[in-house]
Amino acid sequence: IQLLTPIAPMLAHPIHSLEQVAKIMTTDNGRSQPMTMEWKYDGVRCQGHFDGTTMKLFSRHMLETTYQYPDAAQAILDARRNGQVKSFIIDAEIVGVEEGGEDGQDYRLLPFQDLSRRKKKNDNGQGVRVKVFCFDLMYLDGISYIHESLHVRQAIMRECFRETIDFAHVSSQLLSTYDESKICTFLEQAVEKGAEGLMLKLLGSWNIQEGPESSEDKVPALLDNDDQASTSITTTTTTV
């Protein structure tokens, strides 16, 4: 792992039923594997790197996008807790938002189509305002955390980055055992607030892929509702 060099991301593939989610959560000996449920945002994947001097953003295709979202890069830097974070690699989603309320803390998530209207270059946020939703941390202050569990990585992420008007931690909920009612309720909440669906992730470690198409250590999946594509569940499972 190297700062300012993008890591091949975990990607999602489709599944077609909640029964498949139950199967993924069940081990060969019948024991249940806990998962975390996260909102699936309708935005742009963003891997943020900072080496103490230079801040860079990379897309899911590992292309640099710092020039396209300078306001997102600044939002990530501003979210660092004072004196705690000198260098890092995080995984996040850049989402278009429409603010509301007098303090701007209330906002509505915008669809990707709105975000795509931003200029290709030199957009300082005067067009569509963006908010960064962070869901993983792989590196911090000289230490790689890719072999730590997702639970540990997210705990460190929340400890070292604070929520601001332009930066937030992913909305999530722990799923200790398969619970269809709990999944559907959280999914309804996500979609109602403008999210695309849910991400379900096993609490394993991050295994670096040889490339974006390699999924030997991961079984990511997407569950679509036949009538409404926005009502979906994406599961990203990792092995320790």
Tab-separated table of C-alpha atoms in Angstrom:
chain	number	residue	atom	x	y	z
A	1	ILE	CA	0.000	0.000	0.000
A	2	GLN	CA	1.410	3.371	-1.011
A	3	LEU	CA	0.144	6.896	-0.466
A	4	LEU	CA	-1.054	8.761	-3.574
A	5	THR	CA	-1.287	5.442	-5.450
A	6	PRO	CA	-4.899	4.188	-5.681
A	7	ILE	CA	-5.910	0.795	-4.292
A	8	ALA	CA	-8.173	-1.360	-6.465
A	9	PRO	CA	-11.608	-1.017	-4.848
A	10	MET	CA	-14.073	-3.660	-3.743
A	11	LEU	CA	-16.827	-3.773	-6.368
A	12	ALA	CA	-20.413	-5.042	-6.306
A	13	HIS	CA	-22.194	-7.732	-8.339
A	14	PRO	CA	-25.938	-8.507	-8.477
A	15	ILE	CA	-27.899	-11.020	-6.468
A	16	HIS	CA	-31.643	-11.487	-6.770
A	17	SER	CA	-33.201	-12.359	-3.413
A	18	LEU	CA	-32.996	-11.818	0.320
A	19	GLU	CA	-32.532	-15.565	0.624
A	20	GLN	CA	-29.126	-15.102	-1.006
A	21	VAL	CA	-28.251	-12.540	1.653
A	22	ALA	CA	-29.155	-15.122	4.302
A	23	LYS	CA	-26.935	-17.663	2.547
A	24	ILE	CA	-23.981	-15.270	2.437
A	25	MET	CA	-24.359	-14.612	6.168
A	26	THR	CA	-24.325	-18.334	7.023
A	27	THR	CA	-21.048	-20.243	7.313
A	28	ASP	CA	-20.543	-23.864	6.242
A	29	ASN	CA	-21.110	-25.044	9.807
A	30	GLY	CA	-24.389	-23.143	10.037
A	31	ARG	CA	-23.163	-20.261	12.193
A	32	SER	CA	-24.193	-16.697	11.394
A	33	GLN	CA	-21.633	-14.109	10.260
A	34	PRO	CA	-22.434	-10.543	11.373
A	35	MET	CA	-22.767	-7.823	8.744
A	36	THR	CA	-22.971	-4.081	8.755
A	37	MET	CA	-25.738	-2.439	6.737
A	38	GLU	CA	-24.823	0.874	5.120
A	39	TRP	CA	-26.726	3.298	2.947
A	40	LYS	CA	-25.774	2.987	-0.708
A	41	TYR	CA	-25.391	6.544	-1.976
A	42	ASP	CA	-26.109	7.568	-5.562
A	43	GLY	CA	-22.894	9.448	-6.131
A	44	VAL	CA	-19.264	9.071	-7.211
A	45	ARG	CA	-16.842	6.671	-5.524
A	46	CYS	CA	-13.915	8.516	-3.998
A	47	GLN	CA	-10.668	7.197	-2.538
A	48	GLY	CA	-8.937	10.021	-0.684
A	49	HIS	CA	-5.151	10.065	-0.159
A	50	PHE	CA	-3.144	12.587	1.885
A	51	ASP	CA	0.603	12.304	2.498
A	52	GLY	CA	0.925	15.301	4.783
A	53	THR	CA	1.364	17.746	1.910
A	54	THR	CA	-0.605	16.608	-1.126
A	55	MET	CA	-4.274	15.635	-1.215
A	56	LYS	CA	-5.551	13.499	-4.108
A	57	LEU	CA	-8.881	11.874	-4.959
A	58	PHE	CA	-9.259	8.765	-7.124
A	59	SER	CA	-12.315	7.261	-8.808
A	60	ARG	CA	-13.429	3.612	-8.725
A	61	HIS	CA	-11.459	3.218	-11.962
A	62	MET	CA	-8.375	4.541	-10.127
A	63	LEU	CA	-8.297	7.782	-12.141
A	64	GLU	CA	-7.463	11.039	-10.378
A	65	THR	CA	-10.498	13.297	-9.847
A	66	THR	CA	-9.048	15.922	-7.497
A	67	TYR	CA	-9.438	18.629	-10.142
A	68	GLN	CA	-13.128	17.772	-10.548
A	69	TYR	CA	-14.021	17.829	-6.863
A	70	PRO	CA	-11.684	20.277	-5.084
A	71	ASP	CA	-14.431	21.097	-2.596
A	72	ALA	CA	-14.724	17.408	-1.665
A	73	ALA	CA	-10.956	17.182	-1.168
A	74	GLN	CA	-11.089	20.214	1.127
A	75	ALA	CA	-14.072	18.788	3.022
A	76	ILE	CA	-12.077	15.642	3.837
A	77	LEU	CA	-9.083	17.654	5.054
A	78	ASP	CA	-11.314	19.899	7.163
A	79	ALA	CA	-12.904	16.859	8.827
A	80	ARG	CA	-9.637	15.767	10.459
A	81	ARG	CA	-9.673	16.136	14.204
A	82	ASN	CA	-7.130	18.731	15.322
A	83	GLY	CA	-3.602	17.394	15.531
A	84	GLN	CA	-4.584	13.734	15.147
A	85	VAL	CA	-4.300	12.973	11.436
A	86	LYS	CA	-1.098	13.570	9.452
A	87	SER	CA	-1.630	11.146	6.534
A	88	PHE	CA	-4.418	8.806	5.465
A	89	ILE	CA	-6.241	6.784	2.823
A	90	ILE	CA	-10.028	6.669	3.097
A	91	ASP	CA	-12.846	5.284	0.963
A	92	ALA	CA	-15.932	7.423	0.495
A	93	GLU	CA	-18.740	8.566	-1.794
A	94	ILE	CA	-19.177	12.086	-3.158
A	95	VAL	CA	-22.886	12.906	-3.349
A	96	GLY	CA	-24.753	15.918	-4.639
A	97	VAL	CA	-26.906	17.528	-1.940
A	98	GLU	CA	-29.458	20.302	-1.675
A	99	GLU	CA	-29.167	22.072	1.646
A	100	GLY	CA	-32.059	23.199	3.770
A	101	GLY	CA	-32.583	24.881	7.113
A	102	GLU	CA	-31.000	28.063	8.385
A	103	ASP	CA	-27.729	26.408	9.415
A	104	GLY	CA	-27.438	24.241	6.279
A	105	GLN	CA	-27.296	21.074	8.381
A	106	ASP	CA	-30.491	19.707	6.846
A	107	TYR	CA	-30.021	18.437	3.322
A	108	ARG	CA	-31.600	16.318	0.625
A	109	LEU	CA	-29.589	13.752	-1.299
A	110	LEU	CA	-29.614	14.421	-5.036
A	111	PRO	CA	-29.531	11.749	-7.765
A	112	PHE	CA	-26.335	11.088	-9.693
A	113	GLN	CA	-27.766	12.914	-12.723
A	114	ASP	CA	-27.580	16.189	-10.799
A	115	LEU	CA	-23.992	15.545	-9.744
A	116	SER	CA	-22.982	14.700	-13.326
A	117	ARG	CA	-23.917	18.244	-14.408
A	118	ARG	CA	-20.916	19.643	-12.596
A	119	LYS	CA	-18.177	21.014	-14.812
A	120	LYS	CA	-15.356	18.663	-15.714
A	121	LYS	CA	-12.816	21.107	-14.356
A	122	ASN	CA	-12.512	23.995	-11.924
A	123	ASP	CA	-15.879	23.500	-10.238
A	124	ASN	CA	-15.527	24.948	-6.760
A	125	GLY	CA	-19.002	23.886	-5.694
A	126	GLN	CA	-20.854	26.889	-7.062
A	127	GLY	CA	-22.818	24.514	-9.287
A	128	VAL	CA	-24.015	21.445	-7.387
A	129	ARG	CA	-22.989	21.318	-3.748
A	130	VAL	CA	-21.427	18.018	-2.661
A	131	LYS	CA	-21.108	16.146	0.615
A	132	VAL	CA	-18.574	13.396	1.322
A	133	PHE	CA	-19.851	10.229	3.014
A	134	CYS	CA	-16.934	8.197	4.381
A	135	PHE	CA	-17.263	4.447	4.929
A	136	ASP	CA	-13.740	3.039	5.289
A	137	LEU	CA	-10.188	3.847	6.341
A	138	MET	CA	-7.277	1.782	5.014
A	139	TYR	CA	-4.212	3.780	6.132
A	140	LEU	CA	-3.477	6.289	8.872
A	141	ASP	CA	-0.262	8.047	9.909
A	142	GLY	CA	2.164	5.458	8.571
A	143	ILE	CA	0.101	2.405	9.552
A	144	SER	CA	-1.818	0.193	7.119
A	145	TYR	CA	-5.138	-1.111	8.444
A	146	ILE	CA	-6.149	-3.191	5.434
A	147	HIS	CA	-5.756	-6.441	7.374
A	148	GLU	CA	-7.843	-5.227	10.296
A	149	SER	CA	-11.561	-5.988	10.447
A	150	LEU	CA	-14.046	-3.517	8.991
A	151	HIS	CA	-15.325	-2.896	12.521
A	152	VAL	CA	-11.861	-1.782	13.665
A	153	ARG	CA	-11.228	0.335	10.562
A	154	GLN	CA	-14.529	2.169	10.900
A	155	ALA	CA	-14.003	2.756	14.618
A	156	ILE	CA	-10.663	4.443	13.875
A	157	MET	CA	-12.266	6.392	11.019
A	158	ARG	CA	-14.963	7.788	13.312
A	159	GLU	CA	-12.419	8.587	16.017
A	160	CYS	CA	-10.088	10.524	13.703
A	161	PHE	CA	-12.572	12.282	11.411
A	162	ARG	CA	-15.402	14.443	12.695
A	163	GLU	CA	-18.668	15.140	10.919
A	164	THR	CA	-19.012	18.604	9.414
A	165	ILE	CA	-21.492	20.348	7.135
A	166	ASP	CA	-19.683	18.819	4.127
A	167	PHE	CA	-18.445	15.507	5.568
A	168	ALA	CA	-20.305	12.656	7.262
A	169	HIS	CA	-19.835	9.043	8.217
A	170	VAL	CA	-21.922	6.520	6.342
A	171	SER	CA	-25.330	5.823	7.880
A	172	SER	CA	-25.037	2.247	9.120
A	173	GLN	CA	-26.534	-0.404	11.354
A	174	LEU	CA	-25.145	-3.720	12.647
A	175	LEU	CA	-26.873	-6.927	11.565
A	176	SER	CA	-25.756	-9.635	14.007
A	177	THR	CA	-27.916	-12.363	12.467
A	178	TYR	CA	-30.094	-12.519	9.376
A	179	ASP	CA	-33.248	-10.471	10.026
A	180	GLU	CA	-35.413	-9.771	6.987
A	181	SER	CA	-37.581	-7.265	8.823
A	182	LYS	CA	-34.576	-5.279	10.034
A	183	ILE	CA	-33.039	-5.253	6.551
A	184	CYS	CA	-36.267	-4.094	4.873
A	185	THR	CA	-36.905	-1.377	7.472
A	186	PHE	CA	-33.410	0.068	7.106
A	187	LEU	CA	-33.711	-0.157	3.326
A	188	GLU	CA	-36.987	1.775	3.375
A	189	GLN	CA	-35.399	4.480	5.526
A	190	ALA	CA	-32.450	4.794	3.147
A	191	VAL	CA	-34.555	5.046	0.002
A	192	GLU	CA	-36.969	7.481	1.649
A	193	LYS	CA	-34.066	9.824	2.412
A	194	GLY	CA	-32.736	9.657	-1.169
A	195	ALA	CA	-30.174	6.857	-0.961
A	196	GLU	CA	-29.998	4.266	-3.730
A	197	GLY	CA	-30.321	1.255	-1.433
A	198	LEU	CA	-28.147	-0.633	1.055
A	199	MET	CA	-24.637	-2.023	1.194
A	200	LEU	CA	-24.247	-5.130	3.367
A	201	LYS	CA	-20.682	-5.992	4.340
A	202	LEU	CA	-19.212	-8.883	6.273
A	203	LEU	CA	-16.921	-7.609	9.007
A	204	GLY	CA	-13.721	-9.008	7.502
A	205	SER	CA	-10.412	-7.495	6.408
A	206	TRP	CA	-9.577	-5.614	3.221
A	207	ASN	CA	-7.816	-7.904	0.744
A	208	ILE	CA	-5.932	-6.015	-1.970
A	209	GLN	CA	-6.992	-7.134	-5.434
A	210	GLU	CA	-4.731	-7.589	-8.418
A	211	GLY	CA	-7.092	-5.346	-10.358
A	212	PRO	CA	-10.642	-3.964	-10.342
A	213	GLU	CA	-12.078	-7.149	-11.875
A	214	SER	CA	-10.442	-9.536	-9.397
A	215	SER	CA	-12.836	-10.775	-6.727
A	216	GLU	CA	-11.166	-13.915	-5.403
A	217	ASP	CA	-11.358	-12.707	-1.803
A	218	LYS	CA	-14.714	-10.948	-2.087
A	219	VAL	CA	-18.226	-11.880	-3.102
A	220	PRO	CA	-19.894	-8.494	-3.720
A	221	ALA	CA	-23.534	-8.538	-4.879
A	222	LEU	CA	-26.500	-6.379	-5.829
A	223	LEU	CA	-30.151	-7.230	-5.156
A	224	ASP	CA	-32.633	-5.336	-7.336
A	225	ASN	CA	-36.343	-4.881	-6.897
A	226	ASP	CA	-37.935	-5.763	-10.250
A	227	ASP	CA	-40.265	-2.782	-10.131
A	228	GLN	CA	-37.934	-0.119	-8.765
A	229	ALA	CA	-34.197	-0.264	-9.400
A	230	SER	CA	-33.515	2.344	-6.723
A	231	THR	CA	-34.790	-0.066	-4.080
A	232	SER	CA	-31.719	-2.280	-3.970
A	233	ILE	CA	-29.362	-4.001	-1.612
A	234	THR	CA	-25.690	-4.323	-2.427
A	235	THR	CA	-23.630	-6.752	-0.400
A	236	THR	CA	-19.848	-6.632	-0.219
A	237	THR	CA	-18.421	-9.567	1.685
A	238	THR	CA	-14.785	-9.910	2.688
A	239	THR	CA	-12.822	-12.763	4.172
A	240	VAL	CA	-10.261	-12.440	6.953
